[in-house]
XYZ file of C-alpha atoms in Angstrom:
670
model
C 0.000 0.000 0.000
C 1.486 3.420 -0.956
C 2.430 5.744 1.890
C -0.068 8.442 2.819
C 0.977 12.008 3.443
C 1.521 12.235 7.233
C -1.318 13.973 9.032
C 1.061 15.829 11.330
C 2.996 17.220 8.338
C 0.038 19.192 6.976
C 0.763 22.931 7.004
C -1.645 25.861 6.829
C -4.942 24.106 7.665
C -5.111 24.562 11.429
C -8.886 24.688 11.749
C -9.284 21.679 9.476
C -6.765 19.501 11.296
C -8.233 20.551 14.643
C -11.797 19.718 13.562
C -10.727 16.315 12.210
C -8.823 15.632 15.410
C -11.857 16.426 17.574
C -14.200 14.107 15.652
C -11.543 11.406 15.881
C -11.616 11.832 19.679
C -15.441 11.750 19.827
C -17.121 10.393 16.664
C -20.542 11.328 18.107
C -19.758 14.954 17.239
C -21.038 14.047 13.806
C -18.376 14.614 11.185
C -16.696 17.531 9.431
C -17.574 19.582 6.349
C -14.563 21.268 4.740
C -15.365 24.205 2.474
C -12.643 25.755 0.400
C -11.060 26.539 -2.909
C -9.344 23.879 -4.957
C -5.725 23.004 -4.255
C -5.824 23.465 -0.472
C -4.896 19.886 0.553
C -8.426 18.981 1.687
C -8.319 15.414 0.361
C -4.689 14.880 1.396
C -5.471 15.869 4.989
C -8.557 13.654 5.230
C -6.711 10.612 3.931
C -3.908 11.207 6.403
C -6.332 11.152 9.346
C -6.983 7.410 9.074
C -3.273 6.719 9.588
C -3.265 8.081 13.153
C -6.520 6.597 14.445
C -6.449 3.675 16.927
C -6.848 0.176 15.521
C -10.323 -1.397 15.340
C -11.100 -4.764 16.990
C -13.296 -7.051 14.905
C -13.885 -10.699 14.071
C -11.723 -12.244 11.382
C -13.521 -12.363 8.034
C -16.562 -10.405 9.265
C -17.990 -8.363 6.382
C -19.948 -6.040 8.711
C -17.239 -5.117 11.258
C -19.260 -6.181 14.302
C -17.703 -4.961 17.546
C -16.697 -7.981 19.694
C -17.182 -5.836 22.824
C -20.871 -5.189 22.034
C -22.845 -8.027 23.567
C -26.029 -7.165 21.638
C -24.372 -6.717 18.255
C -25.765 -9.025 15.558
C -24.072 -9.943 12.299
C -26.421 -10.194 9.271
C -24.384 -13.173 8.053
C -25.577 -15.115 11.084
C -24.310 -15.877 14.581
C -20.549 -15.623 14.910
C -18.904 -18.749 16.267
C -17.289 -18.309 19.664
C -14.057 -19.758 18.288
C -13.740 -17.022 15.648
C -10.528 -15.116 16.341
C -10.637 -11.396 17.130
C -8.184 -9.308 15.109
C -7.128 -5.670 15.026
C -7.049 -3.732 11.772
C -6.561 -0.084 10.762
C -9.566 2.202 10.530
C -11.051 2.148 7.042
C -11.387 5.301 4.997
C -14.229 4.550 2.582
C -14.671 6.967 -0.307
C -18.177 7.472 -1.671
C -18.116 8.546 -5.339
C -20.731 11.140 -6.302
C -21.815 8.910 -9.191
C -22.370 5.755 -7.110
C -25.627 3.799 -7.455
C -28.010 2.975 -4.609
C -26.913 -0.670 -4.755
C -23.259 0.251 -4.385
C -24.028 2.367 -1.321
C -26.497 0.198 0.619
C -25.803 -3.243 -0.860
C -27.921 -5.417 -3.095
C -28.926 -8.863 -4.222
C -26.137 -10.796 -5.957
C -27.687 -11.208 -9.387
C -25.402 -13.970 -10.603
C -26.123 -16.169 -7.560
C -29.868 -15.498 -7.734
C -30.239 -16.235 -11.444
C -27.711 -19.059 -11.722
C -28.206 -20.914 -8.430
C -31.529 -19.616 -7.174
C -29.832 -18.431 -3.984
C -30.759 -15.134 -2.332
C -27.416 -13.654 -1.279
C -26.671 -10.125 -0.074
C -23.660 -8.126 -1.201
C -22.810 -5.416 1.389
C -22.372 -1.852 0.193
C -20.137 1.058 1.100
C -22.143 1.923 4.223
C -21.413 -1.534 5.643
C -17.733 -1.173 4.862
C -17.631 2.277 6.521
C -19.055 1.000 9.836
C -16.757 2.083 12.700
C -14.626 4.027 10.235
C -14.554 7.154 8.089
C -16.898 7.825 5.164
C -15.369 10.421 2.870
C -17.307 12.254 0.140
C -15.246 14.526 -2.070
C -17.375 17.254 -3.703
C -20.216 16.328 -1.367
C -22.307 19.225 -2.685
C -22.534 17.420 -6.047
C -24.018 14.277 -4.479
C -27.370 13.337 -6.109
C -30.518 13.650 -4.026
C -31.149 9.903 -3.815
C -27.706 9.326 -2.267
C -28.196 12.269 0.093
C -31.400 10.617 1.320
C -29.528 7.369 2.032
C -26.796 9.210 3.942
C -29.343 11.164 5.981
C -31.145 7.981 6.984
C -27.944 6.164 7.958
C -26.544 9.165 9.839
C -29.778 9.624 11.797
C -30.337 5.989 12.782
C -26.854 4.463 12.701
C -28.312 1.556 10.735
C -28.997 0.566 7.130
C -32.120 -1.348 6.122
C -32.417 -2.996 2.714
C -35.872 -4.278 1.740
C -36.058 -5.152 -1.939
C -35.636 -7.936 -4.489
C -36.428 -10.600 -1.907
C -33.660 -9.309 0.384
C -34.367 -8.179 3.932
C -31.165 -7.107 5.695
C -30.443 -4.662 8.485
C -26.978 -3.868 9.794
C -25.209 -1.205 11.853
C -23.554 1.681 10.043
C -21.979 4.194 12.396
C -19.295 6.268 10.750
C -17.640 9.663 10.845
C -18.893 11.565 7.795
C -16.294 13.840 6.225
C -17.159 15.938 3.201
C -15.172 18.412 1.146
C -16.602 20.927 -1.281
C -15.883 23.993 -3.354
C -18.701 26.494 -2.599
C -18.520 27.856 -6.147
C -19.982 24.559 -7.376
C -23.142 24.907 -5.280
C -24.363 24.482 -1.739
C -25.568 21.496 0.266
C -29.145 20.649 1.086
C -29.961 22.112 4.527
C -30.810 18.674 5.957
C -27.405 17.229 5.054
C -25.589 20.406 6.063
C -27.040 20.125 9.568
C -25.806 16.516 9.871
C -22.197 17.679 9.783
C -21.161 18.400 13.336
C -18.376 20.843 12.456
C -17.505 22.979 9.468
C -14.320 24.779 8.508
C -13.301 27.180 5.760
C -9.893 26.560 4.217
C -7.865 28.744 1.885
C -4.321 28.745 0.604
C -1.983 30.583 3.003
C -1.015 34.110 1.982
C 2.271 34.128 3.904
C 5.050 33.447 1.337
C 7.185 31.630 3.908
C 4.337 29.279 4.750
C 3.601 28.652 1.069
C 7.264 27.806 0.529
C 7.149 25.283 3.387
C 4.012 23.645 1.940
C 5.624 23.284 -1.480
C 8.922 22.028 0.007
C 7.187 19.275 1.984
C 5.000 18.231 -0.932
C 7.948 17.966 -3.307
C 9.843 15.914 -0.734
C 6.876 13.556 -0.328
C 6.377 13.117 -4.083
C 10.074 12.368 -4.545
C 10.217 9.707 -1.810
C 6.859 8.928 -0.110
C 8.220 6.159 2.125
C 11.261 8.158 3.171
C 9.181 11.252 3.895
C 6.732 9.223 5.988
C 9.623 7.633 7.869
C 11.047 11.055 8.770
C 7.684 12.001 10.307
C 7.126 8.638 12.010
C 8.070 9.963 15.450
C 5.596 12.842 15.252
C 2.929 10.484 13.919
C 3.448 8.105 16.851
C 3.278 10.991 19.334
C 0.062 12.244 17.744
C -1.414 8.746 17.758
C -0.597 8.375 21.464
C -2.057 11.790 22.277
C -5.277 10.887 20.460
C -5.568 7.652 22.406
C -4.992 9.509 25.688
C -7.633 12.101 24.814
C -10.153 9.360 23.995
C -9.591 7.751 27.385
C -9.835 11.125 29.126
C -13.137 12.267 27.546
C -15.429 10.222 29.868
C -13.805 11.943 32.865
C -14.152 15.519 31.553
C -16.578 17.541 33.693
C -19.127 19.738 31.905
C -20.793 21.638 34.739
C -24.223 23.291 34.648
C -22.776 26.780 34.412
C -20.781 25.939 31.290
C -23.737 24.092 29.774
C -25.881 27.192 30.366
C -23.228 29.307 28.658
C -23.360 27.006 25.614
C -27.148 27.297 25.493
C -26.943 31.106 25.745
C -24.423 31.275 22.902
C -26.535 29.056 20.629
C -29.678 31.035 21.425
C -27.906 34.355 20.833
C -26.813 33.258 17.369
C -30.370 32.121 16.582
C -29.506 28.623 15.364
C -32.270 26.157 14.489
C -33.037 23.225 16.759
C -31.012 21.818 19.631
C -28.433 19.854 17.665
C -26.132 22.890 17.774
C -26.164 22.858 21.587
C -25.391 19.146 21.713
C -22.604 19.313 19.133
C -21.041 22.351 20.796
C -21.065 20.592 24.165
C -19.490 17.406 22.758
C -16.866 19.412 20.882
C -15.957 21.427 23.972
C -15.515 18.212 25.981
C -13.372 16.671 23.212
C -11.259 19.820 23.042
C -10.715 19.725 26.813
C -9.590 16.096 26.522
C -7.294 17.023 23.629
C -5.697 19.693 25.827
C -5.270 17.179 28.666
C -7.831 18.778 31.002
C -10.660 17.189 32.971
C -12.899 20.266 33.021
C -14.365 22.400 30.224
C -13.198 26.021 30.070
C -14.526 29.030 28.208
C -11.722 28.608 25.686
C -13.043 25.121 24.920
C -16.524 26.577 24.399
C -15.109 29.322 22.174
C -13.309 26.803 19.947
C -16.386 24.548 19.832
C -18.771 27.373 18.910
C -16.421 28.613 16.193
C -16.501 25.177 14.550
C -20.077 24.053 15.261
C -22.228 27.140 14.648
C -21.306 28.949 11.386
C -23.101 26.569 9.006
C -26.199 26.429 11.206
C -26.894 30.138 10.866
C -27.898 30.100 7.180
C -31.487 31.141 6.582
C -31.634 30.949 2.774
C -29.328 29.872 -0.076
C -28.025 33.420 -0.505
C -26.664 33.647 3.047
C -22.965 33.057 3.547
C -21.924 30.912 6.502
C -19.978 32.712 9.157
C -19.770 33.712 12.790
C -19.189 37.109 14.364
C -16.272 36.228 16.629
C -16.340 39.620 18.355
C -19.896 38.941 19.420
C -18.868 35.443 20.533
C -16.162 36.958 22.737
C -18.693 39.362 24.232
C -21.028 36.493 25.077
C -18.295 34.391 26.669
C -16.672 37.201 28.623
C -13.051 37.126 29.707
C -10.828 34.274 28.695
C -9.828 31.632 31.199
C -6.413 32.275 32.719
C -4.951 29.026 31.415
C -6.378 27.994 28.048
C -3.811 25.201 27.654
C -1.406 24.380 24.830
C -2.026 25.568 21.256
C -4.881 23.991 19.316
C -4.358 21.478 16.562
C -2.258 18.362 16.133
C 0.868 20.200 14.975
C 2.630 20.864 18.267
C 6.187 20.534 16.997
C 8.438 23.444 16.048
C 7.492 23.080 12.380
C 3.746 23.080 13.069
C 1.670 26.192 12.376
C 0.084 28.120 15.226
C -3.565 27.658 16.113
C -6.399 30.107 15.915
C -8.613 31.408 13.128
C -7.182 33.224 10.113
C -7.376 36.987 10.171
C -9.528 37.013 7.057
C -12.139 34.559 8.362
C -15.662 35.476 7.207
C -17.557 37.547 9.722
C -21.253 37.353 10.388
C -23.357 39.902 8.629
C -20.723 40.884 6.094
C -22.287 41.893 2.826
C -21.810 44.410 0.103
C -24.520 47.031 0.295
C -26.065 47.916 -3.011
C -26.607 51.650 -3.362
C -28.988 53.796 -5.339
C -27.951 56.844 -7.296
C -31.073 58.725 -6.223
C -31.049 58.370 -2.450
C -33.408 61.183 -1.723
C -35.759 61.139 -4.690
C -38.959 59.242 -5.305
C -39.140 56.944 -8.326
C -40.668 58.291 -11.474
C -43.616 56.500 -13.082
C -42.550 53.642 -15.295
C -44.283 55.059 -18.342
C -42.033 58.128 -18.034
C -38.752 56.689 -16.750
C -35.908 58.881 -15.673
C -32.820 56.762 -16.276
C -30.314 56.668 -13.469
C -26.740 57.687 -13.920
C -24.911 55.077 -16.001
C -23.315 52.543 -13.720
C -25.796 52.957 -10.868
C -26.646 49.887 -8.794
C -30.144 49.070 -7.575
C -30.886 46.648 -4.779
C -33.269 43.712 -5.081
C -36.323 43.074 -2.953
C -37.249 39.894 -1.143
C -37.710 37.125 -3.761
C -40.995 35.226 -3.833
C -41.642 31.780 -5.237
C -41.006 31.662 -8.988
C -43.336 30.011 -11.450
C -42.005 26.750 -12.811
C -40.242 26.854 -16.177
C -39.464 23.474 -17.727
C -37.845 22.186 -20.892
C -40.259 20.240 -23.039
C -39.525 16.632 -24.007
C -37.652 13.878 -22.188
C -34.006 14.419 -21.358
C -31.233 12.208 -20.034
C -29.461 14.628 -17.701
C -28.552 14.372 -14.039
C -31.351 13.776 -11.583
C -32.991 16.964 -10.366
C -36.394 18.535 -9.940
C -37.194 20.474 -13.094
C -37.789 18.730 -16.442
C -38.938 15.238 -17.398
C -36.051 12.827 -18.000
C -34.850 9.244 -17.902
C -33.218 8.909 -14.494
C -31.978 6.077 -12.234
C -34.839 6.800 -9.830
C -38.450 7.305 -10.816
C -41.543 5.695 -12.276
C -40.992 2.507 -14.309
C -42.332 3.081 -17.830
C -40.633 0.376 -19.872
C -37.650 -1.902 -20.341
C -34.403 -2.107 -22.271
C -32.109 -4.948 -23.119
C -28.898 -5.083 -21.131
C -27.354 -6.162 -17.833
C -28.730 -4.047 -14.970
C -27.873 -3.635 -11.326
C -30.274 -5.420 -9.004
C -32.424 -2.398 -8.203
C -33.089 -1.778 -11.919
C -33.846 -5.351 -12.981
C -37.094 -5.531 -14.939
C -38.142 -8.954 -13.662
C -41.298 -9.509 -15.792
C -39.384 -8.600 -18.945
C -36.483 -10.895 -17.986
C -38.828 -13.843 -17.372
C -40.716 -13.170 -20.609
C -37.461 -13.148 -22.579
C -36.279 -16.419 -20.994
C -39.576 -18.347 -21.198
C -39.443 -19.380 -24.915
C -36.026 -21.000 -24.435
C -36.768 -23.233 -21.447
C -37.308 -26.433 -23.500
C -33.941 -26.158 -25.221
C -32.208 -25.238 -21.973
C -33.787 -28.014 -19.962
C -35.595 -25.579 -17.742
C -38.745 -26.321 -15.735
C -37.675 -29.980 -15.440
C -38.193 -31.740 -12.152
C -36.099 -30.075 -9.507
C -35.159 -27.185 -11.763
C -36.558 -23.715 -12.151
C -36.197 -21.258 -14.970
C -32.838 -21.253 -16.714
C -31.585 -17.792 -17.625
C -28.936 -16.622 -20.051
C -27.195 -13.222 -20.001
C -29.145 -12.145 -23.069
C -32.429 -12.511 -21.173
C -31.702 -9.701 -18.758
C -33.839 -6.604 -19.108
C -33.185 -3.232 -17.503
C -36.042 -1.142 -16.153
C -36.564 2.245 -17.791
C -37.516 4.861 -15.214
C -38.653 8.427 -15.728
C -38.222 11.168 -13.159
C -36.977 14.752 -13.185
C -33.646 16.183 -14.304
C -31.721 19.329 -13.528
C -31.038 21.825 -16.293
C -28.703 24.672 -17.109
C -30.628 27.908 -16.551
C -28.854 30.730 -18.420
C -30.107 34.161 -17.394
C -29.474 36.822 -20.047
C -30.214 40.107 -18.264
C -30.651 43.537 -19.845
C -28.849 46.166 -17.722
C -29.085 49.082 -20.136
C -30.379 52.617 -19.598
C -33.978 51.677 -20.363
C -33.799 49.333 -17.374
C -31.991 51.772 -15.096
C -35.072 53.529 -13.765
C -34.836 52.865 -10.045
C -38.028 50.896 -9.580
C -37.766 48.846 -12.752
C -34.246 47.541 -12.100
C -35.232 46.668 -8.550
C -38.147 44.622 -9.904
C -35.875 42.914 -12.434
C -33.324 41.914 -9.796
C -36.075 40.644 -7.515
C -37.499 38.503 -10.319
C -34.054 37.126 -11.219
C -33.404 36.296 -7.560
C -36.675 34.353 -7.518
C -35.495 32.379 -10.561
C -32.137 31.719 -8.877
C -33.842 30.498 -5.712
C -35.999 28.196 -7.833
C -32.866 26.895 -9.595
C -31.283 26.118 -6.215
C -34.302 24.129 -5.089
C -34.390 22.184 -8.346
C -30.621 21.399 -8.321
C -29.910 23.298 -11.545
C -26.715 24.826 -12.793
C -26.960 28.552 -13.466
C -25.108 31.078 -15.614
C -25.456 34.837 -15.942
C -24.895 36.983 -19.035
C -25.461 40.747 -18.819
C -25.493 43.346 -21.566
C -25.274 47.136 -21.416
C -23.554 50.053 -23.176
C -21.543 48.384 -25.977
C -20.869 44.802 -24.896
C -22.236 41.663 -23.282
C -20.319 40.033 -20.445
C -20.386 36.575 -18.899
C -20.915 37.694 -15.310
C -20.958 34.073 -14.158
C -19.952 30.956 -16.151
C -22.144 27.862 -15.643
C -21.954 26.810 -12.006
C -24.001 25.089 -9.309
C -23.642 28.024 -6.903
C -26.659 30.328 -6.866
C -24.944 32.079 -3.963
C -22.218 33.350 -6.298
C -24.824 34.253 -8.909
C -26.782 36.328 -6.395
C -23.623 38.244 -5.420
C -22.849 39.009 -9.068
C -26.443 40.140 -9.563
C -26.314 42.410 -6.504
C -23.241 44.172 -7.931
C -24.752 44.529 -11.420
C -24.794 48.195 -12.532
C -27.284 49.580 -15.022
C -27.198 52.323 -17.646
C -26.090 53.039 -21.190
C -27.252 51.702 -24.542
C -28.850 48.318 -25.215
C -26.641 45.822 -27.137
C -29.387 43.170 -27.315
C -27.847 41.315 -30.263
C -24.519 41.058 -28.446
C -26.288 39.666 -25.375
C -27.998 36.934 -27.398
C -24.822 36.088 -29.301
C -22.809 35.814 -26.090
C -25.515 33.572 -24.617
C -25.351 31.324 -27.678
C -21.581 31.030 -27.256
C -21.909 30.092 -23.561
C -24.498 27.427 -24.411
C -22.370 26.026 -27.224
C -19.321 25.615 -24.984
C -21.330 24.113 -22.148
C -22.936 21.601 -24.546
C -19.463 20.303 -25.373
C -18.578 20.066 -21.669
C -21.877 18.563 -20.424
C -23.913 17.316 -23.411
C -26.570 15.520 -21.347
C -27.690 18.666 -19.486
C -30.382 20.488 -21.431
C -30.310 24.305 -21.334
C -33.079 26.800 -20.646
C -32.391 30.358 -21.795
C -34.242 33.077 -19.857
C -33.923 36.510 -21.498
C -34.880 39.357 -19.157
C -35.423 42.514 -21.239
C -37.921 45.059 -22.519
C -36.938 44.154 -26.084
C -35.309 47.459 -27.015
C -32.070 47.422 -29.032
C -30.185 50.714 -29.401
C -26.524 49.900 -30.047
C -25.007 49.695 -33.517
C -26.502 49.872 -37.006
C -29.751 47.953 -37.559
C -29.689 47.068 -33.851
C -33.183 45.599 -33.724
C -32.748 43.594 -36.932
C -29.479 42.070 -35.719
C -31.112 41.137 -32.416
C -33.955 39.296 -34.148
C -31.552 37.482 -36.454
C -29.540 36.358 -33.419
C -32.791 35.198 -31.802
C -33.780 33.233 -34.894
C -30.351 31.566 -34.924
C -30.829 30.468 -31.300
C -34.273 29.076 -32.090
C -32.950 27.178 -35.122
C -30.245 25.568 -32.968
C -32.942 24.041 -30.749
C -32.339 26.175 -27.660
C -35.527 26.471 -25.629
C -36.166 29.909 -24.221
C -38.369 32.199 -22.173
C -38.558 35.977 -22.572
C -39.367 37.861 -19.376
C -40.901 41.143 -20.527
C -39.747 44.029 -18.323
C -41.814 46.667 -20.112
C -44.509 48.079 -17.831
C -46.741 51.129 -17.747
C -49.644 52.344 -19.827
C -47.911 52.777 -23.187
C -45.988 49.762 -24.420
C -44.101 49.024 -27.626
C -44.438 45.232 -27.402
C -40.837 44.663 -28.495
C -40.244 41.831 -25.997
C -43.195 39.923 -27.402
C -41.725 40.279 -30.895
C -38.382 39.003 -29.600
C -40.154 36.005 -28.063
C -41.667 35.235 -31.462
C -38.220 35.256 -33.092
C -36.857 33.015 -30.338
C -39.928 30.745 -30.573
C -40.061 31.247 -26.827
C -42.786 31.807 -24.297
C -43.476 35.435 -23.433
C -43.845 36.033 -19.672
C -44.623 39.491 -18.236
C -42.313 40.520 -15.412
C -45.151 40.563 -12.897
C -45.966 36.902 -13.547
C -42.497 35.491 -12.867
C -43.317 35.027 -9.183
C -46.919 33.863 -9.589
C -47.323 30.874 -7.276
C -48.825 27.700 -8.623
C -48.443 28.529 -12.332
C -46.566 26.297 -14.754
C -44.829 27.426 -17.922
C -43.840 24.897 -20.569
C -41.159 25.991 -22.978
C -41.955 24.930 -26.545
C -39.038 23.658 -28.600
C -38.454 24.873 -32.133
C -37.965 21.312 -33.296
C -40.117 18.297 -32.523
C -39.381 17.036 -28.991
C -37.884 13.647 -28.418
C -40.543 11.109 -27.627
C -40.743 9.182 -24.384
C -39.321 5.783 -23.684
C -40.301 2.448 -25.103
């Protein structure tokens, strides 16, 4: 087995290593979510953690890692013989791929044994393998909904139940869940986010000396992994011993009523949902006291615990950034204890970085205030707009629920909640030839295909059942919902810069972004004003980033409508090459005016016709309001072969809009 990068050699991720250390001391804390930019050693650090954890006692050959010290533990494979030897093995780090199937995660019927021998046999999944170990999900925010549901159920109950295909199995599955993610690719579902006990933000160090040390150590490891690990063996052994000591000390740590009341006051002051925050903070404070070698919890322990356990529980909507006002936390906790103990984190040697939060940690309530160029004036009527100064920024209102926009036809994209598609989960509507996994076996179709061949195969003879061949297998075709790419093409020209109109436009776009978040879509943002169109946000899963770009969007100048449509077509073309299975939905937010360049309106309609001919399905949100209207947005919708939606109807609850394709839609399944 290749050497892992030593956990104690990690530099520049103090909060991350501390959080991982604390959940290693007390797995009941509930796991760690690591948020950060790419290239910050998130995966390297997680993989190194397993190397310093105490060995696990289990029965030899046991597929379910039953604890020999648990008298009530039951193995699904049957009673374990008393003569079975007990062995010690390293803690497993089980990686859950984002594209895994349900069967791979929970386990399934062994098809070959069932069809060939008529034996019902269960093949354990990743959750069984992760029992009493670490379950690691890289890019956890990209995990499909059906796998999120399985993780939520296992994390809540500590058990996995499989009831399908003639299999009825239940086994224990208690693990430390560790997830890493890049926030720019989208956020987690609130239910899964709350299941992570601790969360940390990581970023590359800005200190040149520290960056040099990181690069020096990594180059040394890549050149000689075994030699590098050997040089850090002493520190690894010391860390392993300290972890074991802290685990033994935790049951003796005293958490008195006064400290518990302080934890409750802190959680209440930060307005977190539920009581899980209080429980996690208390467990983390106790683990931190044990890590520092103390038998009583101090205010410093509570401070560290709150800093790790509360930031992600303060989000109220997808546009909120996680964070904690540490000045307010200090005010709530009062003066520090006189002896907070040794520095936090596992790196206690001379080469280890110091503990404590980075100076640029996100603070609660930090936001960029949008401003208005007419602070003292009242808005003019929309039918007689008074354009704001070019470059002015209007703020959005509170978004309401958007009406549903879907792409017509049946797609084959990733599972989501918007348009009809063939997906791994959903309603069975047909069958296809081919070898399936157990959960997608179309049993009636398989039997029907095998039945005509039973005489030649000797099937149905005395003592024999049906005889199957690989060519008989049929795979179930299921239809559910997919996620789409929602490209917002927003007019930010002078005709939109009237204070009230731009505010309404931003509010409507925020409603569409919130709807995209709930339906697991990717989003992109193209804006056009003055002379050009800009890609304000390339396709991403993060509506949080999109909302920030929208908040900073200035308005004013001429209307390059043709350039906006052409830039949108280019974004869609490139994304189709990158992700061909994800169908796009173009939403053009404009009043239909075009004022830049010669034959501006004609060029815009030709660009729209080109988009329609390419099969792009679109919606035009008409921002023209007031008594006298030119109807230019409706004409643009006709050229795009798109649905025309007035701005006021974007947030109409309960309405459904179906986007009509220029070409005939693909038919359903067989």
